[in-house]
Amino acid sequence: MSKAALFCFTESAPQARHLANELSIDLHQVAVHGFPDGESLVRVDPALPIALLYRSLDNPNAKLIELLLAAAALRENGAERVILVAPYLAYMRQDTAFHPGEAISQRVIGRLLVDHFDALLTVDPHLHRTHTLDEIMPGIETVAVTAAPVLSTAIDVTDKPLLVGPDAESRQWVEGIAAPAGLEVLIGTKHRNGDRDVAIHICDIARASGRHVVLVDDVISSGETMAEAARQLREAGAARIEALATHCLASQPSLAALRVAGVERIRSTDTVAGLSAVITVAPLIAAEIRRRGWLKG
Ligand code: R5P
């Protein structure tokens, strides 16, 4: 009999079901009651010694408190080891104080998770100035799985598309995805003036003329980064533009704006549920969990 089970919240039940099937372990749903004053009551089924808790942390302010309550409830109800599987890990981008007085969110959230979990697995965390999750979450086992293998295979390489990363930070994702098929890469530079205001410069953009272009990034948030890059690529004569990302947090209006900017197809992995989330990462996550022996304790 397995020593481990997977627990999930309602909103991620389909993705968690997929992972539980890959791991051949039971799936339980965490029950949440919302009180009229906004507090949450969390209840879990009796746990086996190893509890994997699945929750993607898009919309993090709403999800984090329930997550911590569930981790505590699992420990009180039989779990000896509580492991967080957060396919999207929020608050990783604020890894420094860009302006005086700003909180370094990455550190704060990292400490919070260290206090409540024995191990953590995520997919393509936005690590830039901080190089590893261990720096953010010392003392627990952390794993960053990359979605590059499944993103690579999602690209139709028959017409040798040009992969474009909109900014220097995207280089690591773009190169990882381009390498298996030996695709050409173009990396831009970006200056962010505001949440929805970015200036992008893509040196050598003329190489996109007449080409099938795949814009690649780790996160699509407001969609403005991809939209601005798409506008410039269209202007430069790209024949066809599509967008590929690990995590898509964008709202429907933002995705619509991306299409208006010239992006024909937008695809992401299912680390965050949504219409663009057509590429599953469950087999990648399951393989890593097995490799680490996390189901055995
Ligand atoms: C930032 O460096 C990330 O890699 C993405 O480029 C960024 O988060 C995208 O944000 P948005 O879609 O709001 O432009």
PDB file of C-alpha atoms and ligand atoms in Angstrom:
ATOM      1  CA  MET A   1       0.000   0.000   0.000  1.00  0.00           C
ATOM      2  CA  SER A   2       1.240   3.489  -0.866  1.00  0.00           C
ATOM      3  CA  LYS A   3       2.466   5.738   1.943  1.00  0.00           C
ATOM      4  CA  ALA A   4       1.520   8.845  -0.049  1.00  0.00           C
ATOM      5  CA  ALA A   5      -1.598  10.625  -1.284  1.00  0.00           C
ATOM      6  CA  LEU A   6      -2.210  13.820  -3.226  1.00  0.00           C
ATOM      7  CA  PHE A   7      -4.442  16.598  -1.891  1.00  0.00           C
ATOM      8  CA  CYS A   8      -5.805  19.405  -4.031  1.00  0.00           C
ATOM      9  CA  PHE A   9      -8.195  22.334  -3.980  1.00  0.00           C
ATOM     10  CA  THR A  10     -11.312  22.477  -6.171  1.00  0.00           C
ATOM     11  CA  GLU A  11      -9.898  24.828  -8.796  1.00  0.00           C
ATOM     12  CA  SER A  12      -7.021  22.503  -9.695  1.00  0.00           C
ATOM     13  CA  ALA A  13      -8.857  19.171  -9.449  1.00  0.00           C
ATOM     14  CA  PRO A  14      -8.448  18.212 -13.158  1.00  0.00           C
ATOM     15  CA  GLN A  15      -4.681  18.868 -13.197  1.00  0.00           C
ATOM     16  CA  ALA A  16      -4.228  17.168  -9.802  1.00  0.00           C
ATOM     17  CA  ARG A  17      -6.270  14.164 -10.988  1.00  0.00           C
ATOM     18  CA  HIS A  18      -3.921  13.847 -13.953  1.00  0.00           C
ATOM     19  CA  LEU A  19      -0.884  13.921 -11.642  1.00  0.00           C
ATOM     20  CA  ALA A  20      -2.420  11.437  -9.173  1.00  0.00           C
ATOM     21  CA  ASN A  21      -3.073   9.049 -12.074  1.00  0.00           C
ATOM     22  CA  GLU A  22       0.505   9.424 -13.298  1.00  0.00           C
ATOM     23  CA  LEU A  23       1.732   8.629  -9.774  1.00  0.00           C
ATOM     24  CA  SER A  24      -0.876   5.901  -9.134  1.00  0.00           C
ATOM     25  CA  ILE A  25      -1.826   7.418  -5.781  1.00  0.00           C
ATOM     26  CA  ASP A  26      -5.164   8.528  -4.323  1.00  0.00           C
ATOM     27  CA  LEU A  27      -6.444  12.073  -4.735  1.00  0.00           C
ATOM     28  CA  HIS A  28      -8.328  13.877  -1.972  1.00  0.00           C
ATOM     29  CA  GLN A  29      -9.950  17.257  -2.192  1.00  0.00           C
ATOM     30  CA  VAL A  30      -9.378  19.856   0.531  1.00  0.00           C
ATOM     31  CA  ALA A  31     -12.739  21.198   1.717  1.00  0.00           C
ATOM     32  CA  VAL A  32     -12.911  24.983   2.135  1.00  0.00           C
ATOM     33  CA  HIS A  33     -15.733  26.908   3.749  1.00  0.00           C
ATOM     34  CA  GLY A  34     -15.793  30.670   3.306  1.00  0.00           C
ATOM     35  CA  PHE A  35     -17.237  32.567   6.270  1.00  0.00           C
ATOM     36  CA  PRO A  36     -19.261  35.753   5.658  1.00  0.00           C
ATOM     37  CA  ASP A  37     -16.408  37.863   7.066  1.00  0.00           C
ATOM     38  CA  GLY A  38     -13.928  36.497   4.514  1.00  0.00           C
ATOM     39  CA  GLU A  39     -12.120  33.970   6.709  1.00  0.00           C
ATOM     40  CA  SER A  40     -11.722  30.381   5.454  1.00  0.00           C
ATOM     41  CA  LEU A  41     -12.213  27.104   7.261  1.00  0.00           C
ATOM     42  CA  VAL A  42     -10.127  24.296   5.766  1.00  0.00           C
ATOM     43  CA  ARG A  43     -10.776  20.589   6.354  1.00  0.00           C
ATOM     44  CA  VAL A  44      -8.783  17.567   5.114  1.00  0.00           C
ATOM     45  CA  ASP A  45      -9.348  13.801   5.088  1.00  0.00           C
ATOM     46  CA  PRO A  46      -7.103  11.684   7.346  1.00  0.00           C
ATOM     47  CA  ALA A  47      -3.643  11.726   5.742  1.00  0.00           C
ATOM     48  CA  LEU A  48      -1.062   9.026   4.991  1.00  0.00           C
ATOM     49  CA  PRO A  49       2.509   9.702   6.214  1.00  0.00           C
ATOM     50  CA  ILE A  50       3.378  11.547   2.983  1.00  0.00           C
ATOM     51  CA  ALA A  51       0.985  14.257   1.855  1.00  0.00           C
ATOM     52  CA  LEU A  52       1.568  15.985  -1.466  1.00  0.00           C
ATOM     53  CA  LEU A  53      -0.434  19.209  -1.541  1.00  0.00           C
ATOM     54  CA  TYR A  54      -1.168  20.521  -5.043  1.00  0.00           C
ATOM     55  CA  ARG A  55      -1.960  24.181  -5.607  1.00  0.00           C
ATOM     56  CA  SER A  56      -0.784  26.540  -8.300  1.00  0.00           C
ATOM     57  CA  LEU A  57      -0.182  29.964  -6.813  1.00  0.00           C
ATOM     58  CA  ASP A  58      -1.641  32.214  -9.462  1.00  0.00           C
ATOM     59  CA  ASN A  59      -3.974  34.627  -7.668  1.00  0.00           C
ATOM     60  CA  PRO A  60      -1.679  34.137  -4.668  1.00  0.00           C
ATOM     61  CA  ASN A  61      -3.160  36.565  -2.174  1.00  0.00           C
ATOM     62  CA  ALA A  62      -6.409  34.623  -2.227  1.00  0.00           C
ATOM     63  CA  LYS A  63      -4.782  31.185  -2.194  1.00  0.00           C
ATOM     64  CA  LEU A  64      -1.863  31.374   0.232  1.00  0.00           C
ATOM     65  CA  ILE A  65      -3.719  31.451   3.549  1.00  0.00           C
ATOM     66  CA  GLU A  66      -5.839  28.419   2.654  1.00  0.00           C
ATOM     67  CA  LEU A  67      -2.703  26.637   1.517  1.00  0.00           C
ATOM     68  CA  LEU A  68      -0.965  27.176   4.863  1.00  0.00           C
ATOM     69  CA  LEU A  69      -4.087  26.131   6.766  1.00  0.00           C
ATOM     70  CA  ALA A  70      -4.277  22.938   4.683  1.00  0.00           C
ATOM     71  CA  ALA A  71      -0.592  22.135   5.353  1.00  0.00           C
ATOM     72  CA  ALA A  72      -1.186  22.503   9.093  1.00  0.00           C
ATOM     73  CA  ALA A  73      -4.370  20.402   8.947  1.00  0.00           C
ATOM     74  CA  LEU A  74      -2.531  17.636   7.092  1.00  0.00           C
ATOM     75  CA  ARG A  75       0.152  17.484   9.814  1.00  0.00           C
ATOM     76  CA  GLU A  76      -2.500  17.358  12.547  1.00  0.00           C
ATOM     77  CA  ASN A  77      -4.237  14.534  10.692  1.00  0.00           C
ATOM     78  CA  GLY A  78      -1.480  12.036  10.106  1.00  0.00           C
ATOM     79  CA  ALA A  79       1.008  13.511   7.631  1.00  0.00           C
ATOM     80  CA  GLU A  80       4.637  13.278   8.710  1.00  0.00           C
ATOM     81  CA  ARG A  81       5.933  14.964   5.580  1.00  0.00           C
ATOM     82  CA  VAL A  82       4.005  17.650   3.700  1.00  0.00           C
ATOM     83  CA  ILE A  83       5.248  18.444   0.207  1.00  0.00           C
ATOM     84  CA  LEU A  84       4.005  21.393  -1.811  1.00  0.00           C
ATOM     85  CA  VAL A  85       3.485  20.888  -5.537  1.00  0.00           C
ATOM     86  CA  ALA A  86       2.953  24.437  -6.801  1.00  0.00           C
ATOM     87  CA  PRO A  87       3.269  24.258 -10.607  1.00  0.00           C
ATOM     88  CA  TYR A  88       3.200  28.061 -10.681  1.00  0.00           C
ATOM     89  CA  LEU A  89       5.039  29.762  -7.842  1.00  0.00           C
ATOM     90  CA  ALA A  90       4.027  33.364  -7.289  1.00  0.00           C
ATOM     91  CA  TYR A  91       6.015  36.333  -6.041  1.00  0.00           C
ATOM     92  CA  MET A  92       9.280  35.162  -7.611  1.00  0.00           C
ATOM     93  CA  ARG A  93       9.745  38.210  -9.858  1.00  0.00           C
ATOM     94  CA  GLN A  94      10.263  40.720  -7.034  1.00  0.00           C
ATOM     95  CA  ASP A  95      13.713  39.388  -6.137  1.00  0.00           C
ATOM     96  CA  THR A  96      15.189  42.735  -5.164  1.00  0.00           C
ATOM     97  CA  ALA A  97      14.046  46.165  -4.031  1.00  0.00           C
ATOM     98  CA  PHE A  98      13.881  47.950  -7.381  1.00  0.00           C
ATOM     99  CA  HIS A  99      13.018  51.204  -5.568  1.00  0.00           C
ATOM    100  CA  PRO A 100      13.723  52.326  -2.006  1.00  0.00           C
ATOM    101  CA  GLY A 101      11.248  50.970   0.513  1.00  0.00           C
ATOM    102  CA  GLU A 102       9.973  48.012  -1.543  1.00  0.00           C
ATOM    103  CA  ALA A 103       9.486  44.599   0.079  1.00  0.00           C
ATOM    104  CA  ILE A 104      11.549  41.795  -1.450  1.00  0.00           C
ATOM    105  CA  SER A 105       8.514  39.555  -1.940  1.00  0.00           C
ATOM    106  CA  GLN A 106      10.477  36.528  -3.132  1.00  0.00           C
ATOM    107  CA  ARG A 107      12.252  36.288   0.245  1.00  0.00           C
ATOM    108  CA  VAL A 108       9.124  36.834   2.321  1.00  0.00           C
ATOM    109  CA  ILE A 109       7.088  34.190   0.495  1.00  0.00           C
ATOM    110  CA  GLY A 110      10.064  31.815   0.473  1.00  0.00           C
ATOM    111  CA  ARG A 111      10.349  31.990   4.272  1.00  0.00           C
ATOM    112  CA  LEU A 112       6.633  31.444   4.687  1.00  0.00           C
ATOM    113  CA  LEU A 113       6.750  28.262   2.615  1.00  0.00           C
ATOM    114  CA  VAL A 114       9.855  26.972   4.419  1.00  0.00           C
ATOM    115  CA  ASP A 115       7.940  27.276   7.695  1.00  0.00           C
ATOM    116  CA  HIS A 116       5.066  25.103   6.456  1.00  0.00           C
ATOM    117  CA  PHE A 117       6.456  22.539   4.024  1.00  0.00           C
ATOM    118  CA  ASP A 118       9.171  19.870   4.066  1.00  0.00           C
ATOM    119  CA  ALA A 119       9.791  20.052   0.334  1.00  0.00           C
ATOM    120  CA  LEU A 120       8.563  21.990  -2.681  1.00  0.00           C
ATOM    121  CA  LEU A 121       8.324  21.312  -6.392  1.00  0.00           C
ATOM    122  CA  THR A 122       7.519  23.932  -8.965  1.00  0.00           C
ATOM    123  CA  VAL A 123       7.856  24.455 -12.710  1.00  0.00           C
ATOM    124  CA  ASP A 124      10.078  27.136 -14.279  1.00  0.00           C
ATOM    125  CA  PRO A 125      10.150  29.563 -11.338  1.00  0.00           C
ATOM    126  CA  HIS A 126      11.101  33.072 -12.410  1.00  0.00           C
ATOM    127  CA  LEU A 127      14.638  33.088 -11.063  1.00  0.00           C
ATOM    128  CA  HIS A 128      16.766  35.915 -12.333  1.00  0.00           C
ATOM    129  CA  ARG A 129      19.117  37.581  -9.866  1.00  0.00           C
ATOM    130  CA  THR A 130      18.542  34.653  -7.467  1.00  0.00           C
ATOM    131  CA  HIS A 131      19.849  31.540  -9.158  1.00  0.00           C
ATOM    132  CA  THR A 132      18.350  28.645  -7.205  1.00  0.00           C
ATOM    133  CA  LEU A 133      15.282  27.973  -5.076  1.00  0.00           C
ATOM    134  CA  ASP A 134      17.608  26.833  -2.279  1.00  0.00           C
ATOM    135  CA  GLU A 135      18.722  30.435  -1.854  1.00  0.00           C
ATOM    136  CA  ILE A 136      15.103  31.474  -1.316  1.00  0.00           C
ATOM    137  CA  MET A 137      14.000  28.448   0.716  1.00  0.00           C
ATOM    138  CA  PRO A 138      17.008  27.196   2.689  1.00  0.00           C
ATOM    139  CA  GLY A 139      16.507  24.076   4.802  1.00  0.00           C
ATOM    140  CA  ILE A 140      13.910  22.305   2.697  1.00  0.00           C
ATOM    141  CA  GLU A 141      14.295  20.235  -0.463  1.00  0.00           C
ATOM    142  CA  THR A 142      13.326  22.324  -3.477  1.00  0.00           C
ATOM    143  CA  VAL A 143      12.928  21.270  -7.067  1.00  0.00           C
ATOM    144  CA  ALA A 144      12.459  23.351 -10.194  1.00  0.00           C
ATOM    145  CA  VAL A 145      11.235  21.242 -13.094  1.00  0.00           C
ATOM    146  CA  THR A 146      11.580  22.808 -16.513  1.00  0.00           C
ATOM    147  CA  ALA A 147       8.752  22.666 -19.022  1.00  0.00           C
ATOM    148  CA  ALA A 148      11.244  23.072 -21.888  1.00  0.00           C
ATOM    149  CA  PRO A 149      10.930  19.437 -23.100  1.00  0.00           C
ATOM    150  CA  VAL A 150       7.146  19.638 -23.545  1.00  0.00           C
ATOM    151  CA  LEU A 151       7.264  23.174 -24.967  1.00  0.00           C
ATOM    152  CA  SER A 152       9.911  22.048 -27.472  1.00  0.00           C
ATOM    153  CA  THR A 153       7.812  19.165 -28.724  1.00  0.00           C
ATOM    154  CA  ALA A 154       4.768  21.452 -29.035  1.00  0.00           C
ATOM    155  CA  ILE A 155       6.508  23.468 -31.762  1.00  0.00           C
ATOM    156  CA  ASP A 156       5.898  22.505 -35.376  1.00  0.00           C
ATOM    157  CA  VAL A 157       9.431  22.600 -36.751  1.00  0.00           C
ATOM    158  CA  THR A 158       8.646  21.816 -40.394  1.00  0.00           C
ATOM    159  CA  ASP A 159       9.192  25.441 -41.463  1.00  0.00           C
ATOM    160  CA  LYS A 160      12.089  25.995 -39.014  1.00  0.00           C
ATOM    161  CA  PRO A 161      10.447  28.777 -36.972  1.00  0.00           C
ATOM    162  CA  LEU A 162      12.487  31.583 -35.455  1.00  0.00           C
ATOM    163  CA  LEU A 163      12.163  31.620 -31.660  1.00  0.00           C
ATOM    164  CA  VAL A 164      12.041  35.107 -30.166  1.00  0.00           C
ATOM    165  CA  GLY A 165      12.524  35.958 -26.502  1.00  0.00           C
ATOM    166  CA  PRO A 166      11.269  39.444 -25.703  1.00  0.00           C
ATOM    167  CA  ASP A 167      13.847  40.247 -23.028  1.00  0.00           C
ATOM    168  CA  ALA A 168      17.174  39.152 -21.576  1.00  0.00           C
ATOM    169  CA  GLU A 169      15.431  37.185 -18.811  1.00  0.00           C
ATOM    170  CA  SER A 170      13.708  34.996 -21.388  1.00  0.00           C
ATOM    171  CA  ARG A 171      17.010  33.774 -22.849  1.00  0.00           C
ATOM    172  CA  GLN A 172      17.202  30.777 -20.495  1.00  0.00           C
ATOM    173  CA  TRP A 173      13.712  29.547 -21.538  1.00  0.00           C
ATOM    174  CA  VAL A 174      14.109  30.285 -25.251  1.00  0.00           C
ATOM    175  CA  GLU A 175      17.479  28.574 -25.581  1.00  0.00           C
ATOM    176  CA  GLY A 176      16.275  25.495 -23.675  1.00  0.00           C
ATOM    177  CA  ILE A 177      13.295  25.153 -26.001  1.00  0.00           C
ATOM    178  CA  ALA A 178      15.191  25.902 -29.223  1.00  0.00           C
ATOM    179  CA  ALA A 179      18.102  23.530 -28.581  1.00  0.00           C
ATOM    180  CA  PRO A 180      16.505  20.095 -29.232  1.00  0.00           C
ATOM    181  CA  ALA A 181      15.431  21.067 -32.776  1.00  0.00           C
ATOM    182  CA  GLY A 182      18.394  23.382 -33.381  1.00  0.00           C
ATOM    183  CA  LEU A 183      16.120  26.372 -34.006  1.00  0.00           C
ATOM    184  CA  GLU A 184      17.382  29.930 -34.468  1.00  0.00           C
ATOM    185  CA  VAL A 185      16.951  32.334 -31.568  1.00  0.00           C
ATOM    186  CA  LEU A 186      16.556  36.105 -31.343  1.00  0.00           C
ATOM    187  CA  ILE A 187      16.559  37.844 -27.942  1.00  0.00           C
ATOM    188  CA  GLY A 188      15.287  41.367 -27.330  1.00  0.00           C
ATOM    189  CA  THR A 189      15.857  43.824 -24.535  1.00  0.00           C
ATOM    190  CA  LYS A 190      13.026  45.277 -22.483  1.00  0.00           C
ATOM    191  CA  HIS A 191      12.506  48.305 -20.309  1.00  0.00           C
ATOM    192  CA  ARG A 192       9.387  48.293 -18.183  1.00  0.00           C
ATOM    193  CA  ASN A 193       7.852  51.717 -17.640  1.00  0.00           C
ATOM    194  CA  GLY A 194       4.744  50.420 -15.869  1.00  0.00           C
ATOM    195  CA  ASP A 195       2.546  47.332 -15.396  1.00  0.00           C
ATOM    196  CA  ARG A 196       1.189  47.638 -18.932  1.00  0.00           C
ATOM    197  CA  ASP A 197       3.848  49.772 -20.517  1.00  0.00           C
ATOM    198  CA  VAL A 198       7.005  48.141 -21.879  1.00  0.00           C
ATOM    199  CA  ALA A 199       9.588  49.292 -24.407  1.00  0.00           C
ATOM    200  CA  ILE A 200      11.231  46.459 -26.347  1.00  0.00           C
ATOM    201  CA  HIS A 201      14.149  46.517 -28.743  1.00  0.00           C
ATOM    202  CA  ILE A 202      14.886  43.447 -30.860  1.00  0.00           C
ATOM    203  CA  CYS A 203      18.247  43.825 -32.483  1.00  0.00           C
ATOM    204  CA  ASP A 204      18.385  42.117 -35.917  1.00  0.00           C
ATOM    205  CA  ILE A 205      14.580  42.000 -36.109  1.00  0.00           C
ATOM    206  CA  ALA A 206      14.850  41.989 -39.913  1.00  0.00           C
ATOM    207  CA  ARG A 207      15.640  38.264 -39.598  1.00  0.00           C
ATOM    208  CA  ALA A 208      11.947  37.740 -38.816  1.00  0.00           C
ATOM    209  CA  SER A 209      10.840  38.904 -42.256  1.00  0.00           C
ATOM    210  CA  GLY A 210       8.780  36.219 -43.998  1.00  0.00           C
ATOM    211  CA  ARG A 211       9.349  33.760 -41.148  1.00  0.00           C
ATOM    212  CA  HIS A 212       7.141  31.760 -38.826  1.00  0.00           C
ATOM    213  CA  VAL A 213       7.962  33.272 -35.422  1.00  0.00           C
ATOM    214  CA  VAL A 214       7.324  31.714 -32.021  1.00  0.00           C
ATOM    215  CA  LEU A 215       7.460  34.197 -29.152  1.00  0.00           C
ATOM    216  CA  VAL A 216       8.627  32.426 -25.999  1.00  0.00           C
ATOM    217  CA  ASP A 217       8.547  33.533 -22.359  1.00  0.00           C
ATOM    218  CA  ASP A 218       8.165  31.961 -18.938  1.00  0.00           C
ATOM    219  CA  VAL A 219       5.155  34.058 -17.941  1.00  0.00           C
ATOM    220  CA  ILE A 220       2.417  35.909 -19.797  1.00  0.00           C
ATOM    221  CA  SER A 221       0.907  38.204 -17.204  1.00  0.00           C
ATOM    222  CA  SER A 222      -0.711  41.373 -18.598  1.00  0.00           C
ATOM    223  CA  GLY A 223       0.353  40.124 -22.041  1.00  0.00           C
ATOM    224  CA  GLU A 224       1.933  43.495 -22.839  1.00  0.00           C
ATOM    225  CA  THR A 225       5.458  42.105 -23.261  1.00  0.00           C
ATOM    226  CA  MET A 226       4.330  39.605 -25.893  1.00  0.00           C
ATOM    227  CA  ALA A 227       1.953  42.111 -27.504  1.00  0.00           C
ATOM    228  CA  GLU A 228       4.635  44.762 -27.964  1.00  0.00           C
ATOM    229  CA  ALA A 229       7.088  42.187 -29.344  1.00  0.00           C
ATOM    230  CA  ALA A 230       4.377  40.890 -31.721  1.00  0.00           C
ATOM    231  CA  ARG A 231       3.598  44.400 -33.006  1.00  0.00           C
ATOM    232  CA  GLN A 232       7.267  44.935 -33.849  1.00  0.00           C
ATOM    233  CA  LEU A 233       7.659  41.500 -35.464  1.00  0.00           C
ATOM    234  CA  ARG A 234       4.562  42.053 -37.595  1.00  0.00           C
ATOM    235  CA  GLU A 235       5.944  45.429 -38.644  1.00  0.00           C
ATOM    236  CA  ALA A 236       9.216  43.685 -39.551  1.00  0.00           C
ATOM    237  CA  GLY A 237       7.297  41.346 -41.871  1.00  0.00           C
ATOM    238  CA  ALA A 238       6.935  38.136 -39.855  1.00  0.00           C
ATOM    239  CA  ALA A 239       4.693  35.746 -41.814  1.00  0.00           C
ATOM    240  CA  ARG A 240       3.073  34.112 -38.803  1.00  0.00           C
ATOM    241  CA  ILE A 241       3.424  34.779 -35.074  1.00  0.00           C
ATOM    242  CA  GLU A 242       2.476  32.491 -32.227  1.00  0.00           C
ATOM    243  CA  ALA A 243       3.106  32.649 -28.486  1.00  0.00           C
ATOM    244  CA  LEU A 244       4.327  29.902 -26.197  1.00  0.00           C
ATOM    245  CA  ALA A 245       4.806  30.202 -22.441  1.00  0.00           C
ATOM    246  CA  THR A 246       5.168  28.019 -19.407  1.00  0.00           C
ATOM    247  CA  HIS A 247       2.651  29.986 -17.331  1.00  0.00           C
ATOM    248  CA  CYS A 248      -0.221  32.061 -18.692  1.00  0.00           C
ATOM    249  CA  LEU A 249      -1.828  34.303 -16.071  1.00  0.00           C
ATOM    250  CA  ALA A 250      -3.460  36.629 -18.595  1.00  0.00           C
ATOM    251  CA  SER A 251      -7.157  37.498 -18.509  1.00  0.00           C
ATOM    252  CA  GLN A 252      -9.395  36.929 -21.533  1.00  0.00           C
ATOM    253  CA  PRO A 253      -9.269  40.628 -22.538  1.00  0.00           C
ATOM    254  CA  SER A 254      -5.456  40.513 -22.359  1.00  0.00           C
ATOM    255  CA  LEU A 255      -5.384  37.425 -24.557  1.00  0.00           C
ATOM    256  CA  ALA A 256      -7.746  39.146 -26.995  1.00  0.00           C
ATOM    257  CA  ALA A 257      -5.393  42.146 -27.107  1.00  0.00           C
ATOM    258  CA  LEU A 258      -2.535  39.781 -27.868  1.00  0.00           C
ATOM    259  CA  ARG A 259      -4.457  38.451 -30.869  1.00  0.00           C
ATOM    260  CA  VAL A 260      -5.123  42.019 -32.037  1.00  0.00           C
ATOM    261  CA  ALA A 261      -1.372  42.617 -31.833  1.00  0.00           C
ATOM    262  CA  GLY A 262      -0.906  39.827 -34.391  1.00  0.00           C
ATOM    263  CA  VAL A 263      -0.462  36.619 -32.365  1.00  0.00           C
ATOM    264  CA  GLU A 264      -2.371  33.858 -34.168  1.00  0.00           C
ATOM    265  CA  ARG A 265      -2.071  31.164 -31.534  1.00  0.00           C
ATOM    266  CA  ILE A 266      -1.358  31.354 -27.784  1.00  0.00           C
ATOM    267  CA  ARG A 267      -0.388  28.193 -25.937  1.00  0.00           C
ATOM    268  CA  SER A 268       0.868  27.526 -22.437  1.00  0.00           C
ATOM    269  CA  THR A 269       1.254  24.603 -20.082  1.00  0.00           C
ATOM    270  CA  ASP A 270      -1.423  23.633 -17.582  1.00  0.00           C
ATOM    271  CA  THR A 271       0.575  24.950 -14.606  1.00  0.00           C
ATOM    272  CA  VAL A 272      -2.162  27.594 -14.601  1.00  0.00           C
ATOM    273  CA  ALA A 273      -5.610  26.540 -15.803  1.00  0.00           C
ATOM    274  CA  GLY A 274      -7.081  28.529 -18.686  1.00  0.00           C
ATOM    275  CA  LEU A 275      -8.034  28.461 -22.351  1.00  0.00           C
ATOM    276  CA  SER A 276      -4.413  28.625 -23.524  1.00  0.00           C
ATOM    277  CA  ALA A 277      -3.293  25.838 -21.155  1.00  0.00           C
ATOM    278  CA  VAL A 278      -3.187  22.984 -23.663  1.00  0.00           C
ATOM    279  CA  ILE A 279       0.211  21.434 -22.841  1.00  0.00           C
ATOM    280  CA  THR A 280       0.308  19.183 -19.790  1.00  0.00           C
ATOM    281  CA  VAL A 281       3.231  19.036 -17.372  1.00  0.00           C
ATOM    282  CA  ALA A 282       1.827  16.197 -15.217  1.00  0.00           C
ATOM    283  CA  PRO A 283       4.170  13.518 -16.675  1.00  0.00           C
ATOM    284  CA  LEU A 284       7.222  15.779 -16.093  1.00  0.00           C
ATOM    285  CA  ILE A 285       6.205  16.465 -12.486  1.00  0.00           C
ATOM    286  CA  ALA A 286       5.424  12.797 -11.826  1.00  0.00           C
ATOM    287  CA  ALA A 287       8.772  11.673 -13.241  1.00  0.00           C
ATOM    288  CA  GLU A 288      10.624  14.103 -10.949  1.00  0.00           C
ATOM    289  CA  ILE A 289       8.646  13.051  -7.869  1.00  0.00           C
ATOM    290  CA  ARG A 290       9.461   9.410  -8.586  1.00  0.00           C
ATOM    291  CA  ARG A 291      13.111  10.207  -9.288  1.00  0.00           C
ATOM    292  CA  ARG A 292      13.382  11.902  -5.879  1.00  0.00           C
ATOM    293  CA  GLY A 293      11.733   8.946  -4.124  1.00  0.00           C
ATOM    294  CA  TRP A 294       9.165  11.282  -2.556  1.00  0.00           C
ATOM    295  CA  LEU A 295       6.435   8.647  -2.513  1.00  0.00           C
ATOM    296  CA  LYS A 296       8.527   6.386  -0.313  1.00  0.00           C
ATOM    297  CA  GLY A 297       9.452   8.927   2.346  1.00  0.00           C
TER     298      GLY A 297
HETATM  299  C1  R5P B   1       9.453  39.086 -16.779  1.00  0.00           C
HETATM  300  O1  R5P B   1      10.623  39.286 -16.826  1.00  0.00           O
HETATM  301  C2  R5P B   1       8.810  37.856 -17.337  1.00  0.00           C
HETATM  302  O2  R5P B   1       9.735  37.017 -17.945  1.00  0.00           O
HETATM  303  C3  R5P B   1       7.729  38.212 -18.337  1.00  0.00           C
HETATM  304  O3  R5P B   1       8.324  38.799 -19.466  1.00  0.00           O
HETATM  305  C4  R5P B   1       6.752  39.161 -17.761  1.00  0.00           C
HETATM  306  O4  R5P B   1       6.343  38.748 -16.510  1.00  0.00           O
HETATM  307  C5  R5P B   1       5.566  39.297 -18.655  1.00  0.00           C
HETATM  308  O5  R5P B   1       4.707  40.236 -18.094  1.00  0.00           O
HETATM  309  P1  R5P B   1       3.591  40.936 -18.945  1.00  0.00           P
HETATM  310  O6  R5P B   1       2.830  39.879 -19.668  1.00  0.00           O
HETATM  311  O7  R5P B   1       2.743  41.639 -17.910  1.00  0.00           O
HETATM  312  O8  R5P B   1       4.238  41.916 -19.855  1.00  0.00           O
END
